[in-house]
Amino acid sequence: MKIIVDESAGFAVTKYLQDRGYDVLAVSEIMPQAHDNEILERAVREKRIIVTNDKDFGELVYRSGQNHHGVILLRLRNESAVNRVRVLKSVLDNHASQLPNAFTVATEGNIRIRR
């Protein structure tokens, strides 16, 4: 699975994914301060799933109708790096096959996947 990690998701998420062997690009390294639509376009072009904490990707996908290859939106009450990694791990461990081309919203207690 190929993933692009938005700056909002943080370094710990990027490191966790890299350590697990995923093909990961970090927006903070490859295109710092890029606009969300630029990130979305690159993710589509390279068939990458976006991991983010930024609700604006929902606006781009649902309101603007932009294409995507998959988005994982972390909507967390506890924004600590440890919690972000824990929730993402749960999403990947339990739903990896459902993530491509889906918009996934993950909280501490729930995971919603929409195609």
Tab-separated table of C-alpha atoms in Angstrom:
chain	number	residue	atom	x	y	z
A	1	MET	CA	0.000	0.000	0.000
A	2	LYS	CA	1.271	3.447	-0.941
A	3	ILE	CA	0.574	6.301	1.455
A	4	ILE	CA	1.125	10.037	1.630
A	5	VAL	CA	1.106	11.548	5.132
A	6	ASP	CA	-0.200	15.086	5.429
A	7	GLU	CA	1.729	17.486	7.650
A	8	SER	CA	-1.188	17.522	10.114
A	9	ALA	CA	-0.761	13.807	10.860
A	10	GLY	CA	2.793	14.295	12.077
A	11	PHE	CA	6.190	12.668	12.039
A	12	ALA	CA	5.279	9.797	14.386
A	13	VAL	CA	2.678	8.541	11.904
A	14	THR	CA	5.187	8.729	9.051
A	15	LYS	CA	7.833	6.897	11.076
A	16	TYR	CA	5.367	4.209	12.176
A	17	LEU	CA	4.303	3.537	8.585
A	18	GLN	CA	7.895	3.466	7.327
A	19	ASP	CA	8.869	1.046	10.105
A	20	ARG	CA	6.014	-1.254	9.033
A	21	GLY	CA	7.323	-1.318	5.473
A	22	TYR	CA	4.765	0.891	3.740
A	23	ASP	CA	5.757	3.010	0.735
A	24	VAL	CA	5.374	6.399	2.464
A	25	LEU	CA	5.813	9.994	1.372
A	26	ALA	CA	5.708	12.758	3.981
A	27	VAL	CA	4.234	16.038	2.732
A	28	SER	CA	6.496	17.874	5.193
A	29	GLU	CA	9.531	16.526	3.326
A	30	ILE	CA	8.463	16.411	-0.326
A	31	MET	CA	6.132	19.398	-0.652
A	32	PRO	CA	6.068	21.449	2.572
A	33	GLN	CA	3.104	23.770	3.008
A	34	ALA	CA	1.426	22.425	-0.133
A	35	HIS	CA	-2.253	23.167	-0.614
A	36	ASP	CA	-4.641	20.304	0.048
A	37	ASN	CA	-5.702	20.090	-3.599
A	38	GLU	CA	-2.030	19.695	-4.637
A	39	ILE	CA	-1.624	16.859	-2.133
A	40	LEU	CA	-4.810	15.223	-3.382
A	41	GLU	CA	-3.685	15.496	-7.012
A	42	ARG	CA	-0.320	13.896	-6.248
A	43	ALA	CA	-1.981	11.131	-4.245
A	44	VAL	CA	-4.298	10.342	-7.170
A	45	ARG	CA	-1.458	10.451	-9.692
A	46	GLU	CA	0.663	8.057	-7.595
A	47	LYS	CA	-2.258	5.944	-6.287
A	48	ARG	CA	-1.548	6.823	-2.665
A	49	ILE	CA	-3.890	6.899	0.301
A	50	ILE	CA	-3.754	10.167	2.243
A	51	VAL	CA	-3.454	10.060	6.035
A	52	THR	CA	-4.509	13.362	7.583
A	53	ASN	CA	-6.108	15.165	10.515
A	54	ASP	CA	-7.373	17.895	8.169
A	55	LYS	CA	-11.148	17.949	7.590
A	56	ASP	CA	-10.646	20.017	4.432
A	57	PHE	CA	-10.001	16.804	2.505
A	58	GLY	CA	-13.629	15.857	3.165
A	59	GLU	CA	-14.684	19.149	1.594
A	60	LEU	CA	-12.544	18.477	-1.467
A	61	VAL	CA	-13.823	14.934	-1.930
A	62	TYR	CA	-17.506	15.367	-1.065
A	63	ARG	CA	-18.368	18.976	-1.863
A	64	SER	CA	-15.982	19.595	-4.737
A	65	GLY	CA	-16.191	16.051	-6.065
A	66	GLN	CA	-12.447	15.674	-6.545
A	67	ASN	CA	-11.060	12.238	-7.305
A	68	HIS	CA	-9.040	10.419	-4.674
A	69	HIS	CA	-7.352	7.082	-4.207
A	70	GLY	CA	-8.322	6.941	-0.543
A	71	VAL	CA	-8.284	9.179	2.512
A	72	ILE	CA	-7.891	8.245	6.167
A	73	LEU	CA	-9.096	11.149	8.292
A	74	LEU	CA	-8.062	10.913	11.939
A	75	ARG	CA	-10.720	12.752	14.010
A	76	LEU	CA	-9.270	12.387	17.484
A	77	ARG	CA	-10.011	13.958	20.850
A	78	ASN	CA	-6.504	13.050	22.005
A	79	GLU	CA	-4.119	14.388	19.355
A	80	SER	CA	-0.977	12.925	20.922
A	81	ALA	CA	1.415	11.130	18.591
A	82	VAL	CA	0.948	7.888	20.508
A	83	ASN	CA	-2.830	8.029	20.073
A	84	ARG	CA	-2.613	8.916	16.369
A	85	VAL	CA	-0.392	5.895	15.772
A	86	ARG	CA	-2.619	3.640	17.895
A	87	VAL	CA	-5.779	4.571	15.967
A	88	LEU	CA	-4.060	4.306	12.585
A	89	LYS	CA	-2.672	0.891	13.538
A	90	SER	CA	-6.207	-0.276	14.316
A	91	VAL	CA	-7.474	1.013	10.965
A	92	LEU	CA	-4.687	-0.715	9.029
A	93	ASP	CA	-4.779	-3.965	11.005
A	94	ASN	CA	-8.543	-4.386	10.672
A	95	HIS	CA	-9.503	-2.688	7.399
A	96	ALA	CA	-6.479	-2.449	5.059
A	97	SER	CA	-8.218	-4.140	2.130
A	98	GLN	CA	-11.155	-1.694	2.321
A	99	LEU	CA	-9.085	1.524	2.289
A	100	PRO	CA	-8.211	2.025	-1.399
A	101	ASN	CA	-10.714	4.388	-3.065
A	102	ALA	CA	-12.584	4.866	0.224
A	103	PHE	CA	-12.969	7.829	2.560
A	104	THR	CA	-12.290	6.580	6.076
A	105	VAL	CA	-12.960	8.512	9.262
A	106	ALA	CA	-11.325	7.083	12.364
A	107	THR	CA	-11.937	8.141	15.953
A	108	GLU	CA	-10.839	6.545	19.181
A	109	GLY	CA	-14.020	4.460	19.247
A	110	ASN	CA	-15.247	4.160	15.669
A	111	ILE	CA	-14.122	3.623	12.097
A	112	ARG	CA	-16.419	4.641	9.206
A	113	ILE	CA	-15.491	3.636	5.677
A	114	ARG	CA	-17.342	5.107	2.712
A	115	ARG	CA	-16.724	4.167	-0.902
